[in-house]
Amino acid sequence: MKIVGFNGSVSASSNTRKGVLAVLEACRQRGAETILYDLREHPLPFYDPDDHSRSANEDVRRFTSLLTEADGIVLGSPEYHNTLGGAFKNAMDWVGSRQFANKPVALVSATGGPSSMPTLTAMQLMIRSLHGWIVPVLGSIPGTAQFDKNGTFLDPDLKQRFDTIGSELVRMAELLKKQ
Ligand SMILES: Cc1cc2nc3c(=O)[nH]c(=O)nc-3n(C[C@H](O)[C@H](O)[C@H](O)COP(=O)(O)O)c2cc1C
């Protein structure tokens, strides 16, 4: 069982990254192999449908093949201007239903405010259009969220929520894989 996470914030101290890693850790504890694709370390070129040479880019190839091979996906976007972050959206433009159709997808977003619901709603619309199966528990990280030095949520309710997201993602991936 392979679960691939993708953090769409390029910030070094990204809370979205911590949330994606918390979900991946919950998946790992349930026996999944987990991989994080981090846009900060491996930025993708700006998507241009007319420039075919860009899809030969090594990072683009790794990003698309990781998502193609995944049994389940964790997506993270920062909340920018009440919607998706630009780097996240650009990365998503490189992929499509080939990577997402009939796969469970967990959604995570960090905000400066109390709730990232606008961004998580935009992510849900996007995944529905790609025929992905959205994990019903959503990962909203408020601006007040605090983490210990290992990046673990200090708030036990948030810690529990992100653990539940991981367990639901693995459960859905197992059910879909059986078919
Ligand atoms: C360009 C930009 C736009 C932002 N827009 C919002 C916003 O609309 N609402 C909000 O609550 N926070 C907003 N923020 C704050 C971010 O959501 C917050 O810093 C969040 O932690 C970013 O995610 P990250 O920590 O993963 O980088 C914005 C930040 C930036 C840089």
PDB file of C-alpha atoms and ligand atoms in Angstrom:
ATOM      1  CA  MET A   1       0.000   0.000   0.000  1.00  0.00           C
ATOM      2  CA  LYS A   2       1.674   3.219  -1.170  1.00  0.00           C
ATOM      3  CA  ILE A   3       0.484   6.620   0.105  1.00  0.00           C
ATOM      4  CA  VAL A   4       1.983   9.751  -1.489  1.00  0.00           C
ATOM      5  CA  GLY A   5       1.721  13.179   0.152  1.00  0.00           C
ATOM      6  CA  PHE A   6       2.303  16.465  -1.585  1.00  0.00           C
ATOM      7  CA  ASN A   7       2.845  19.790   0.187  1.00  0.00           C
ATOM      8  CA  GLY A   8       1.918  22.806  -1.921  1.00  0.00           C
ATOM      9  CA  SER A   9       3.535  25.430   0.336  1.00  0.00           C
ATOM     10  CA  VAL A  10       7.167  26.364  -0.356  1.00  0.00           C
ATOM     11  CA  SER A  11       7.589  27.968   3.087  1.00  0.00           C
ATOM     12  CA  ALA A  12      10.433  26.504   5.204  1.00  0.00           C
ATOM     13  CA  SER A  13       8.199  26.605   8.308  1.00  0.00           C
ATOM     14  CA  SER A  14       5.040  25.479   6.483  1.00  0.00           C
ATOM     15  CA  ASN A  15       2.181  24.343   8.728  1.00  0.00           C
ATOM     16  CA  THR A  16       0.647  22.601   5.702  1.00  0.00           C
ATOM     17  CA  ARG A  17       3.778  20.405   5.491  1.00  0.00           C
ATOM     18  CA  LYS A  18       3.391  19.505   9.190  1.00  0.00           C
ATOM     19  CA  GLY A  19      -0.239  18.541   8.586  1.00  0.00           C
ATOM     20  CA  VAL A  20       0.587  16.417   5.526  1.00  0.00           C
ATOM     21  CA  LEU A  21       3.389  14.710   7.481  1.00  0.00           C
ATOM     22  CA  ALA A  22       0.991  14.023  10.401  1.00  0.00           C
ATOM     23  CA  VAL A  23      -1.414  12.243   8.017  1.00  0.00           C
ATOM     24  CA  LEU A  24       1.468  10.313   6.396  1.00  0.00           C
ATOM     25  CA  GLU A  25       2.715   9.220   9.835  1.00  0.00           C
ATOM     26  CA  ALA A  26      -0.780   7.942  10.706  1.00  0.00           C
ATOM     27  CA  CYS A  27      -0.751   5.958   7.428  1.00  0.00           C
ATOM     28  CA  ARG A  28       2.747   4.609   8.132  1.00  0.00           C
ATOM     29  CA  GLN A  29       1.608   3.396  11.568  1.00  0.00           C
ATOM     30  CA  ARG A  30      -1.098   1.389   9.779  1.00  0.00           C
ATOM     31  CA  GLY A  31       1.408  -0.377   7.557  1.00  0.00           C
ATOM     32  CA  ALA A  32       1.530   1.896   4.495  1.00  0.00           C
ATOM     33  CA  GLU A  33       4.677   2.902   2.647  1.00  0.00           C
ATOM     34  CA  THR A  34       4.667   6.722   2.647  1.00  0.00           C
ATOM     35  CA  ILE A  35       6.444   9.302   0.483  1.00  0.00           C
ATOM     36  CA  LEU A  36       6.333  13.120   0.628  1.00  0.00           C
ATOM     37  CA  TYR A  37       6.827  15.201  -2.507  1.00  0.00           C
ATOM     38  CA  ASP A  38       7.854  18.633  -1.270  1.00  0.00           C
ATOM     39  CA  LEU A  39       7.650  21.593  -3.647  1.00  0.00           C
ATOM     40  CA  ARG A  40      10.183  23.534  -1.584  1.00  0.00           C
ATOM     41  CA  GLU A  41      12.880  20.943  -2.320  1.00  0.00           C
ATOM     42  CA  HIS A  42      11.697  20.051  -5.817  1.00  0.00           C
ATOM     43  CA  PRO A  43       9.915  23.021  -7.425  1.00  0.00           C
ATOM     44  CA  LEU A  44       8.037  22.318 -10.648  1.00  0.00           C
ATOM     45  CA  PRO A  45       8.255  24.560 -13.726  1.00  0.00           C
ATOM     46  CA  PHE A  46       5.314  26.784 -14.603  1.00  0.00           C
ATOM     47  CA  TYR A  47       2.820  24.701 -16.567  1.00  0.00           C
ATOM     48  CA  ASP A  48       2.636  25.709 -20.244  1.00  0.00           C
ATOM     49  CA  PRO A  49       0.433  23.515 -22.460  1.00  0.00           C
ATOM     50  CA  ASP A  50       2.356  24.652 -25.566  1.00  0.00           C
ATOM     51  CA  ASP A  51       5.824  23.736 -24.284  1.00  0.00           C
ATOM     52  CA  HIS A  52       6.069  19.952 -24.602  1.00  0.00           C
ATOM     53  CA  SER A  53       9.745  19.846 -23.585  1.00  0.00           C
ATOM     54  CA  ARG A  54       8.809  20.725 -19.986  1.00  0.00           C
ATOM     55  CA  SER A  55       7.086  17.417 -19.354  1.00  0.00           C
ATOM     56  CA  ALA A  56      10.534  15.804 -19.807  1.00  0.00           C
ATOM     57  CA  ASN A  57      11.662  17.763 -16.703  1.00  0.00           C
ATOM     58  CA  GLU A  58      12.996  15.289 -14.123  1.00  0.00           C
ATOM     59  CA  ASP A  59      10.950  16.705 -11.219  1.00  0.00           C
ATOM     60  CA  VAL A  60       7.752  16.727 -13.310  1.00  0.00           C
ATOM     61  CA  ARG A  61       8.335  13.082 -14.257  1.00  0.00           C
ATOM     62  CA  ARG A  62       8.987  12.056 -10.646  1.00  0.00           C
ATOM     63  CA  PHE A  63       5.947  14.011  -9.383  1.00  0.00           C
ATOM     64  CA  THR A  64       3.566  12.532 -11.957  1.00  0.00           C
ATOM     65  CA  SER A  65       4.865   8.984 -11.617  1.00  0.00           C
ATOM     66  CA  LEU A  66       4.703   9.082  -7.787  1.00  0.00           C
ATOM     67  CA  LEU A  67       1.043  10.127  -7.978  1.00  0.00           C
ATOM     68  CA  THR A  68       0.295   7.593 -10.725  1.00  0.00           C
ATOM     69  CA  GLU A  69       1.691   4.738  -8.622  1.00  0.00           C
ATOM     70  CA  ALA A  70       0.002   5.850  -5.364  1.00  0.00           C
ATOM     71  CA  ASP A  71      -2.866   3.849  -3.838  1.00  0.00           C
ATOM     72  CA  GLY A  72      -3.891   6.941  -1.846  1.00  0.00           C
ATOM     73  CA  ILE A  73      -2.919  10.618  -1.894  1.00  0.00           C
ATOM     74  CA  VAL A  74      -2.573  13.374   0.732  1.00  0.00           C
ATOM     75  CA  LEU A  75      -2.842  16.878  -0.729  1.00  0.00           C
ATOM     76  CA  GLY A  76      -1.785  20.005   1.161  1.00  0.00           C
ATOM     77  CA  SER A  77      -2.366  23.603   0.107  1.00  0.00           C
ATOM     78  CA  PRO A  78      -1.797  26.782   2.105  1.00  0.00           C
ATOM     79  CA  GLU A  79      -4.758  29.157   2.244  1.00  0.00           C
ATOM     80  CA  TYR A  80      -3.877  32.169   0.117  1.00  0.00           C
ATOM     81  CA  HIS A  81      -6.517  34.849  -0.481  1.00  0.00           C
ATOM     82  CA  ASN A  82      -9.263  32.498   0.681  1.00  0.00           C
ATOM     83  CA  THR A  83      -8.351  29.855  -1.906  1.00  0.00           C
ATOM     84  CA  LEU A  84      -5.556  27.573  -3.192  1.00  0.00           C
ATOM     85  CA  GLY A  85      -1.884  28.529  -3.091  1.00  0.00           C
ATOM     86  CA  GLY A  86      -0.384  29.247  -6.536  1.00  0.00           C
ATOM     87  CA  ALA A  87       2.430  26.665  -6.290  1.00  0.00           C
ATOM     88  CA  PHE A  88      -0.128  24.019  -5.309  1.00  0.00           C
ATOM     89  CA  LYS A  89      -2.403  24.874  -8.249  1.00  0.00           C
ATOM     90  CA  ASN A  90       0.516  24.897 -10.693  1.00  0.00           C
ATOM     91  CA  ALA A  91       1.591  21.422  -9.530  1.00  0.00           C
ATOM     92  CA  MET A  92      -1.961  20.134  -9.932  1.00  0.00           C
ATOM     93  CA  ASP A  93      -1.996  21.425 -13.514  1.00  0.00           C
ATOM     94  CA  TRP A  94       0.689  18.830 -14.321  1.00  0.00           C
ATOM     95  CA  VAL A  95      -1.579  15.932 -13.328  1.00  0.00           C
ATOM     96  CA  GLY A  96      -5.149  14.793 -13.998  1.00  0.00           C
ATOM     97  CA  SER A  97      -7.677  11.990 -13.645  1.00  0.00           C
ATOM     98  CA  ARG A  98      -5.006   9.427 -14.623  1.00  0.00           C
ATOM     99  CA  GLN A  99      -3.387  10.076 -11.241  1.00  0.00           C
ATOM    100  CA  PHE A 100      -6.572  10.613  -9.191  1.00  0.00           C
ATOM    101  CA  ALA A 101      -9.539   8.633 -10.564  1.00  0.00           C
ATOM    102  CA  ASN A 102     -10.859   5.987  -8.125  1.00  0.00           C
ATOM    103  CA  LYS A 103      -8.244   6.800  -5.494  1.00  0.00           C
ATOM    104  CA  PRO A 104      -8.863   8.097  -1.969  1.00  0.00           C
ATOM    105  CA  VAL A 105      -7.574  11.623  -1.406  1.00  0.00           C
ATOM    106  CA  ALA A 106      -7.074  13.300   1.992  1.00  0.00           C
ATOM    107  CA  LEU A 107      -7.096  17.101   2.072  1.00  0.00           C
ATOM    108  CA  VAL A 108      -5.035  19.378   4.339  1.00  0.00           C
ATOM    109  CA  SER A 109      -4.794  23.167   4.447  1.00  0.00           C
ATOM    110  CA  ALA A 110      -3.151  25.676   6.816  1.00  0.00           C
ATOM    111  CA  THR A 111      -4.567  29.152   7.291  1.00  0.00           C
ATOM    112  CA  GLY A 112      -3.686  32.304   9.192  1.00  0.00           C
ATOM    113  CA  GLY A 113      -7.273  32.447  10.429  1.00  0.00           C
ATOM    114  CA  PRO A 114      -9.472  30.044  12.408  1.00  0.00           C
ATOM    115  CA  SER A 115     -10.457  27.678   9.577  1.00  0.00           C
ATOM    116  CA  SER A 116      -9.263  26.815   6.082  1.00  0.00           C
ATOM    117  CA  MET A 117     -12.705  25.868   4.800  1.00  0.00           C
ATOM    118  CA  PRO A 118     -12.638  28.007   1.600  1.00  0.00           C
ATOM    119  CA  THR A 119      -9.396  26.342   0.487  1.00  0.00           C
ATOM    120  CA  LEU A 120     -10.571  22.863   1.481  1.00  0.00           C
ATOM    121  CA  THR A 121     -13.793  23.480  -0.473  1.00  0.00           C
ATOM    122  CA  ALA A 122     -11.783  24.511  -3.569  1.00  0.00           C
ATOM    123  CA  MET A 123      -9.678  21.349  -3.166  1.00  0.00           C
ATOM    124  CA  GLN A 124     -12.828  19.203  -2.941  1.00  0.00           C
ATOM    125  CA  LEU A 125     -14.201  20.710  -6.185  1.00  0.00           C
ATOM    126  CA  MET A 126     -10.887  19.981  -7.883  1.00  0.00           C
ATOM    127  CA  ILE A 127     -10.725  16.357  -6.719  1.00  0.00           C
ATOM    128  CA  ARG A 128     -14.353  15.689  -7.650  1.00  0.00           C
ATOM    129  CA  SER A 129     -13.592  16.845 -11.192  1.00  0.00           C
ATOM    130  CA  LEU A 130     -10.713  14.326 -11.301  1.00  0.00           C
ATOM    131  CA  HIS A 131     -12.987  11.523  -9.979  1.00  0.00           C
ATOM    132  CA  GLY A 132     -10.991  11.092  -6.770  1.00  0.00           C
ATOM    133  CA  TRP A 133     -12.675   9.801  -3.601  1.00  0.00           C
ATOM    134  CA  ILE A 134     -12.401  12.466  -0.903  1.00  0.00           C
ATOM    135  CA  VAL A 135     -11.724  11.391   2.695  1.00  0.00           C
ATOM    136  CA  PRO A 136     -14.716  12.961   4.501  1.00  0.00           C
ATOM    137  CA  VAL A 137     -12.685  14.203   7.498  1.00  0.00           C
ATOM    138  CA  LEU A 138     -10.886  17.379   6.389  1.00  0.00           C
ATOM    139  CA  GLY A 139      -7.562  18.664   7.760  1.00  0.00           C
ATOM    140  CA  SER A 140      -7.919  22.351   8.600  1.00  0.00           C
ATOM    141  CA  ILE A 141      -4.925  23.828  10.496  1.00  0.00           C
ATOM    142  CA  PRO A 142      -5.784  27.145  12.182  1.00  0.00           C
ATOM    143  CA  GLY A 143      -3.250  29.965  12.509  1.00  0.00           C
ATOM    144  CA  THR A 144      -3.196  29.347  16.277  1.00  0.00           C
ATOM    145  CA  ALA A 145      -2.020  25.706  15.862  1.00  0.00           C
ATOM    146  CA  GLN A 146       1.184  24.923  17.763  1.00  0.00           C
ATOM    147  CA  PHE A 147       3.622  22.080  17.225  1.00  0.00           C
ATOM    148  CA  ASP A 148       6.426  20.542  19.255  1.00  0.00           C
ATOM    149  CA  LYS A 149       9.981  20.394  17.895  1.00  0.00           C
ATOM    150  CA  ASN A 150       9.136  17.190  16.003  1.00  0.00           C
ATOM    151  CA  GLY A 151       6.269  18.894  14.191  1.00  0.00           C
ATOM    152  CA  THR A 152       3.577  17.099  16.251  1.00  0.00           C
ATOM    153  CA  PHE A 153       0.351  18.980  17.086  1.00  0.00           C
ATOM    154  CA  LEU A 154       0.297  20.152  20.719  1.00  0.00           C
ATOM    155  CA  ASP A 155      -3.516  20.295  20.677  1.00  0.00           C
ATOM    156  CA  PRO A 156      -4.708  16.692  21.336  1.00  0.00           C
ATOM    157  CA  ASP A 157      -7.931  17.261  19.342  1.00  0.00           C
ATOM    158  CA  LEU A 158      -5.989  18.315  16.237  1.00  0.00           C
ATOM    159  CA  LYS A 159      -3.538  15.427  16.724  1.00  0.00           C
ATOM    160  CA  GLN A 160      -6.473  13.003  16.934  1.00  0.00           C
ATOM    161  CA  ARG A 161      -8.163  14.517  13.887  1.00  0.00           C
ATOM    162  CA  PHE A 162      -5.098  14.132  11.671  1.00  0.00           C
ATOM    163  CA  ASP A 163      -4.606  10.575  12.918  1.00  0.00           C
ATOM    164  CA  THR A 164      -8.223   9.814  11.963  1.00  0.00           C
ATOM    165  CA  ILE A 165      -7.656  11.287   8.488  1.00  0.00           C
ATOM    166  CA  GLY A 166      -4.718   8.905   7.990  1.00  0.00           C
ATOM    167  CA  SER A 167      -6.643   5.885   9.245  1.00  0.00           C
ATOM    168  CA  GLU A 168      -9.624   6.700   6.998  1.00  0.00           C
ATOM    169  CA  LEU A 169      -7.320   7.168   4.001  1.00  0.00           C
ATOM    170  CA  VAL A 170      -5.707   3.742   4.527  1.00  0.00           C
ATOM    171  CA  ARG A 171      -9.125   2.106   5.105  1.00  0.00           C
ATOM    172  CA  MET A 172     -10.511   3.581   1.863  1.00  0.00           C
ATOM    173  CA  ALA A 173      -7.348   2.632  -0.075  1.00  0.00           C
ATOM    174  CA  GLU A 174      -7.626  -0.972   1.167  1.00  0.00           C
ATOM    175  CA  LEU A 175     -11.311  -1.193   0.196  1.00  0.00           C
ATOM    176  CA  LEU A 176     -10.686   0.245  -3.271  1.00  0.00           C
ATOM    177  CA  LYS A 177      -7.633  -1.953  -3.860  1.00  0.00           C
ATOM    178  CA  LYS A 178      -9.732  -5.097  -3.181  1.00  0.00           C
ATOM    179  CA  GLN A 179     -12.003  -4.313  -6.124  1.00  0.00           C
TER     180      GLN A 179
HETATM  181  C1  LIG B   1      -0.220  35.478  -0.233  1.00  0.00           C
HETATM  182  C2  LIG B   1      -0.872  35.064   1.069  1.00  0.00           C
HETATM  183  C3  LIG B   1      -2.239  35.077   1.184  1.00  0.00           C
HETATM  184  C4  LIG B   1      -2.856  34.684   2.371  1.00  0.00           C
HETATM  185  N1  LIG B   1      -4.222  34.713   2.457  1.00  0.00           N
HETATM  186  C5  LIG B   1      -4.827  34.342   3.618  1.00  0.00           C
HETATM  187  C6  LIG B   1      -6.244  34.376   3.716  1.00  0.00           C
HETATM  188  O1  LIG B   1      -6.961  34.708   2.776  1.00  0.00           O
HETATM  189  N2  LIG B   1      -6.814  34.022   4.901  1.00  0.00           N
HETATM  190  C7  LIG B   1      -6.051  33.666   5.976  1.00  0.00           C
HETATM  191  O2  LIG B   1      -6.618  33.382   7.031  1.00  0.00           O
HETATM  192  N3  LIG B   1      -4.696  33.596   5.894  1.00  0.00           N
HETATM  193  C8  LIG B   1      -4.067  33.933   4.752  1.00  0.00           C
HETATM  194  N4  LIG B   1      -2.700  33.865   4.647  1.00  0.00           N
HETATM  195  C9  LIG B   1      -1.918  33.279   5.769  1.00  0.00           C
HETATM  196  C10 LIG B   1      -1.598  31.793   5.455  1.00  0.00           C
HETATM  197  O3  LIG B   1      -2.779  31.056   5.203  1.00  0.00           O
HETATM  198  C11 LIG B   1      -0.843  31.167   6.637  1.00  0.00           C
HETATM  199  O4  LIG B   1       0.386  31.837   6.803  1.00  0.00           O
HETATM  200  C12 LIG B   1      -0.606  29.660   6.449  1.00  0.00           C
HETATM  201  O5  LIG B   1       0.086  29.172   7.585  1.00  0.00           O
HETATM  202  C13 LIG B   1       0.185  29.402   5.179  1.00  0.00           C
HETATM  203  O6  LIG B   1       0.437  28.008   5.051  1.00  0.00           O
HETATM  204  P1  LIG B   1       1.911  27.400   5.273  1.00  0.00           P
HETATM  205  O7  LIG B   1       2.243  27.653   6.746  1.00  0.00           O
HETATM  206  O8  LIG B   1       1.785  25.974   4.957  1.00  0.00           O
HETATM  207  O9  LIG B   1       2.861  28.117   4.370  1.00  0.00           O
HETATM  208  C14 LIG B   1      -2.066  34.265   3.478  1.00  0.00           C
HETATM  209  C15 LIG B   1      -0.670  34.249   3.344  1.00  0.00           C
HETATM  210  C16 LIG B   1      -0.083  34.643   2.158  1.00  0.00           C
HETATM  211  C17 LIG B   1       1.446  34.600   2.049  1.00  0.00           C
END
